[in-house]
Short mmCIF file of C-alpha atoms in Angstrom, two decimals:
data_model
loop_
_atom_site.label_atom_id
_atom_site.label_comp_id
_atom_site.label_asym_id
_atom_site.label_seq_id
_atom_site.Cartn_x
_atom_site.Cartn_y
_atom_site.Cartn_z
CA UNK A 3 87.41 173.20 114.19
CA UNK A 4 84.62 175.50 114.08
CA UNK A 5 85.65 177.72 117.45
CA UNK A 6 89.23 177.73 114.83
CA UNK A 7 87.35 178.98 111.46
CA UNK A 8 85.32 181.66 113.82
CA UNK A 9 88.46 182.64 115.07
CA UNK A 10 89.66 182.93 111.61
CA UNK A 11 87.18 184.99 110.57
CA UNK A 12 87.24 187.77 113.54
CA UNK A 13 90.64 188.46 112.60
CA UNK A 14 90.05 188.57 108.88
CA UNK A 15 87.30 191.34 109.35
CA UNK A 16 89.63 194.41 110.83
CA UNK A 17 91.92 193.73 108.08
CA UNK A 18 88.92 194.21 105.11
CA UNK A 19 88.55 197.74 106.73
CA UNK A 20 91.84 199.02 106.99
CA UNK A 21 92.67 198.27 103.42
CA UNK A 22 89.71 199.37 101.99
CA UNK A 23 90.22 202.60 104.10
CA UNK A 24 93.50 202.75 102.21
CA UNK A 25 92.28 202.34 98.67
CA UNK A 26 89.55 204.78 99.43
CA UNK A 27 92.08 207.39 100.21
CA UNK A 28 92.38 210.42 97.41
CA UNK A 29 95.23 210.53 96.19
CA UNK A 30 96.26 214.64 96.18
CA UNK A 31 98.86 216.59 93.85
CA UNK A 32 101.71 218.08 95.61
CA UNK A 33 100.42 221.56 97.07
CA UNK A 34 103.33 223.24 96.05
CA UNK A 35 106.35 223.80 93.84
CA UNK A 36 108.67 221.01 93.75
CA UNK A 37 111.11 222.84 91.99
CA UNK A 38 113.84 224.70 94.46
CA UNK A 39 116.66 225.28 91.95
CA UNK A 40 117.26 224.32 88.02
CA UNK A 41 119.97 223.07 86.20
CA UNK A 42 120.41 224.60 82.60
CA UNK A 43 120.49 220.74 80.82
CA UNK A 44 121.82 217.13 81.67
CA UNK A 45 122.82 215.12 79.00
CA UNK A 46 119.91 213.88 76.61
CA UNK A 47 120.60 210.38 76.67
CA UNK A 48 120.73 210.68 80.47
CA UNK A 49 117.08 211.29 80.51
CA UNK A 50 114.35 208.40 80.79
CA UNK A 51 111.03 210.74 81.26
CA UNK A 52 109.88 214.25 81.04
CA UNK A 53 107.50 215.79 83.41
CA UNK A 54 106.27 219.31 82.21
CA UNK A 55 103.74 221.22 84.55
CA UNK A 56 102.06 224.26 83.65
CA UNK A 57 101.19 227.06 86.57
CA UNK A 58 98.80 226.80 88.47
CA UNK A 59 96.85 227.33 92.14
CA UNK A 60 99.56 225.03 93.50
CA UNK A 61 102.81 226.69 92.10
CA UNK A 62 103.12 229.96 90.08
CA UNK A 63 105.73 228.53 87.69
CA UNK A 64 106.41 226.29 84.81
CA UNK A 65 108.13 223.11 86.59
CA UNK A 66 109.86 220.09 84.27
CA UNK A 67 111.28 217.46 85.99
CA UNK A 68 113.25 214.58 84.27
CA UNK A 69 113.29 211.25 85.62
CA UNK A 70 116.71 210.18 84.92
CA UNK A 71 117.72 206.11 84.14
CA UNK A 72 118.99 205.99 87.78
CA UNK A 73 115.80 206.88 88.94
CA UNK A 74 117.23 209.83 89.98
CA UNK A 75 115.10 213.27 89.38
CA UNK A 76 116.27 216.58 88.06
CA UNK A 77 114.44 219.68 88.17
CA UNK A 78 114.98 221.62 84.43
CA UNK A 79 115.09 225.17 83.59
CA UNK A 80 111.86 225.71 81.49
CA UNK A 81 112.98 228.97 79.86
CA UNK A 82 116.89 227.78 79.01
CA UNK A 83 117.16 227.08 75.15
CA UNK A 84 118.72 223.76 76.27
CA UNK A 85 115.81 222.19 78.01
CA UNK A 86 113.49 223.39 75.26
CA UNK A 87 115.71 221.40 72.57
CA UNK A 88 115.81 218.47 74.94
CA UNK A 89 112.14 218.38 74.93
CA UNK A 90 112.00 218.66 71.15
CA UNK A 91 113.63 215.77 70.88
CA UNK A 92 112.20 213.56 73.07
CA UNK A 93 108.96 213.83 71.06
CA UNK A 94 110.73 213.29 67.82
CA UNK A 95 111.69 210.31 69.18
CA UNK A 96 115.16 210.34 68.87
CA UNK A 97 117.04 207.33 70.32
CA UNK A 98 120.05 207.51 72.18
CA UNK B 12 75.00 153.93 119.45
CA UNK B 13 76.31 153.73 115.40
CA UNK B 14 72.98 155.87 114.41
CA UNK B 15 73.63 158.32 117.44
CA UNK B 16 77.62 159.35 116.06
CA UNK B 17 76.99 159.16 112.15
CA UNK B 18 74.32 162.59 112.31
CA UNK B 19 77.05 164.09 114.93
CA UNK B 20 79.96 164.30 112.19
CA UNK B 21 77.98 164.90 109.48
CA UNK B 22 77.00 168.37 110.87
CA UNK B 23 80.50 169.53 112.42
CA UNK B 24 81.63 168.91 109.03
CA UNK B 25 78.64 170.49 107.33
CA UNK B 26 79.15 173.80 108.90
CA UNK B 27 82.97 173.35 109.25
CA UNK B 28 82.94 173.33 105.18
CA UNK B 29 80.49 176.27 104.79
CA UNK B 30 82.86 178.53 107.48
CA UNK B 31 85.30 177.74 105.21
CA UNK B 32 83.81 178.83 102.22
CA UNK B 33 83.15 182.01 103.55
CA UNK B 34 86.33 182.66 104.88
CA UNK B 35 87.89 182.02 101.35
CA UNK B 36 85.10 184.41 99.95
CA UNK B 37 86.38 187.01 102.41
CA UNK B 38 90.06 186.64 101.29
CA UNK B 39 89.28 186.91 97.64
CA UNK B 40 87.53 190.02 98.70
CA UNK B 41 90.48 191.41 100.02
CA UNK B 42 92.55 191.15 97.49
CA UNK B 43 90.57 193.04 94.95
CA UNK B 44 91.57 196.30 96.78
CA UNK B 45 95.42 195.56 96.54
CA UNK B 46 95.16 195.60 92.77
CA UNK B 47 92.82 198.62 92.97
CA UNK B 48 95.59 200.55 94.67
CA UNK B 49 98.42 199.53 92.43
CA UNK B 50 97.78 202.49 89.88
CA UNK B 51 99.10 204.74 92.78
CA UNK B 52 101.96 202.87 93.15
CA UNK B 53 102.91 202.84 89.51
CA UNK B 54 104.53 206.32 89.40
CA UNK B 55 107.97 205.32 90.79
CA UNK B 56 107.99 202.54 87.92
CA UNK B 57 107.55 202.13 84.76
CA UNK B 58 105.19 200.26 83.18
CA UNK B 59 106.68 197.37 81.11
CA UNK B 60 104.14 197.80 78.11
CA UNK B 61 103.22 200.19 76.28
CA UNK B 62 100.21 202.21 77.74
CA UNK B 63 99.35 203.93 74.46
CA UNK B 64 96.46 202.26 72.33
CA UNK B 65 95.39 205.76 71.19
CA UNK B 66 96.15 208.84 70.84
CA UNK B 67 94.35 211.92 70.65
CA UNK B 68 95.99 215.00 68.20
CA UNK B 69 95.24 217.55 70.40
CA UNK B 70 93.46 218.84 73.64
CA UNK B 71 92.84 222.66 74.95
CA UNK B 72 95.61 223.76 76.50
CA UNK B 73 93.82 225.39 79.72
CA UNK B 74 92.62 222.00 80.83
CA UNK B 75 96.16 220.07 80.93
CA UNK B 76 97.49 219.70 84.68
CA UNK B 77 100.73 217.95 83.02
CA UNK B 78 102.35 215.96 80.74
CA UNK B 79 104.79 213.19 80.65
CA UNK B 80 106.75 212.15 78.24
CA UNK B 81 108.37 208.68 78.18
CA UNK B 82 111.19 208.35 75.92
CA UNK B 83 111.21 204.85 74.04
CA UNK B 84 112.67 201.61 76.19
CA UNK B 85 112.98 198.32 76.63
CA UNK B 86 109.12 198.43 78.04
CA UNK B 87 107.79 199.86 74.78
CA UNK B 88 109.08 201.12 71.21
CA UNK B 89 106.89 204.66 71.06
CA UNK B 90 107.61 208.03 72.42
CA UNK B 91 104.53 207.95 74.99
CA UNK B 92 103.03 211.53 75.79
CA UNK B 93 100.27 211.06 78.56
CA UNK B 94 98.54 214.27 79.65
CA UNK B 95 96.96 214.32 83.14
CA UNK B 96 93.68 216.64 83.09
CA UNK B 97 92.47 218.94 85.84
CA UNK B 98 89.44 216.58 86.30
CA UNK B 99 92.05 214.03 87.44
CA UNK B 100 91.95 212.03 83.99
CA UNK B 101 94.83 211.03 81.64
CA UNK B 102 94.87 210.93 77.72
CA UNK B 103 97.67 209.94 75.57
CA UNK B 104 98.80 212.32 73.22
CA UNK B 105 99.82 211.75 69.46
CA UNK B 106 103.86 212.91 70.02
CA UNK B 107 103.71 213.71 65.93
CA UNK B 108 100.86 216.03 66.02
CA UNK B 109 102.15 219.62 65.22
CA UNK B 110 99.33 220.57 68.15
CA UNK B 111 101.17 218.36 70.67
CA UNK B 112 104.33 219.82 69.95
CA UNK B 113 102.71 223.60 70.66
CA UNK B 114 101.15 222.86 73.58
CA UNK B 115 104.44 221.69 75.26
CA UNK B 116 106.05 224.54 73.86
CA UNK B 117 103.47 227.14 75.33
CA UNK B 118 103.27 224.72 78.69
CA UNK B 119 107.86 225.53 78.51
CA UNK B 120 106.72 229.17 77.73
CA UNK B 121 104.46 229.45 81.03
CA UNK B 122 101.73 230.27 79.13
#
């Protein structure tokens, strides 16, 4: 019983380090743009989240990406008057 | 021969228990760590609450590293605007504030 619980405990050991290695990790932004092409607008009611990113050292342009209800992602023109209105409305609120 | 086994068993189980104990201690241990790393695996879900208890009516603009903006669901009733800062830290964002509303459009503008 107690060679068993020693045993036991050797193994246990390794596996404290490698998941605390793991949580201690930093978790980084992308390095770059995600964007490679836009669409001009998907259908509001298509559209479960908004992600707007300004510039910045990572990526010279404006990026929005919606998270569709499929879980599917979309990257969004930030200049077309479309994507502008779709953001509009998502902070008004509006239901589907 | 009685007095000879009864202090025998008494230790093995002595330190058999206490081994024990710390083993337990140990796993307990371990599993703080998996719920430490759950935040990093919340982005590909939602959560299913809201995450808004306040809100702040505006922010300057050069410190915002992005915004999200949850649309209302089943998880929660509220439009949920949650601004991720270039020290790393998020702040929810009052989605009726007229400042809210100008800072995404000069974030859409590429400020």
């Amino acid at each position: 019983m107690v060679s068993a619980t020693r045993s036991l405990l050797c193994a246990a050991l390794p596996v404290l380090a490698t998941s605390r290695q793991a949580t201690g990790a930093p978790v980084a932004n992308e390095l770059r743009c995600q964007c490679l092409q836009t669409v001009a607008g998907i259908h509001f009611k298509n559209i479960q989240s908004l992600k707007v990113m300004p510039p910045g050292p990572h990526c010279t342009q404006t990026e929005v990406i919606a998270t569709l209800k499929n879980g599917r992602e979309a990257c969004l023109d930030p200049e077309a008057p479309m994507v502008q209105k779709i953001v509009q409305k998502m902070l008004k609120g509006v239901p589907k | 021969m009685g007095f000879r086994l009864r202090p025998t068993s008494s230790c093995t189980r002595a330190s058999s228990l206490r081994n024990l104990q710390v083993l337990l201690s140990l796993l307990l241990v371990a599993l703080v760590p998996l719920a430490v790393g759950k935040p990093d695996n919340n982005e590909p879900f939602i959560e299913l609450r809201c995450r808004c208890t306040n809100t702040l009516s505006g922010i300057p603009l050069n410190s915002i590293s992005r915004v999200n903006v949850f649309r209302p669901g089943a998880h929660c009733d509220n439009v949920e605007v949650i601004a991720t800062l270039k020290n790393g830290k998020e702040v929810c964002l009052d989605p009726t504030a007229p400042m809210i509303k100008k800072i995404v459009k000069k974030i859409l503008e590429g400020y």
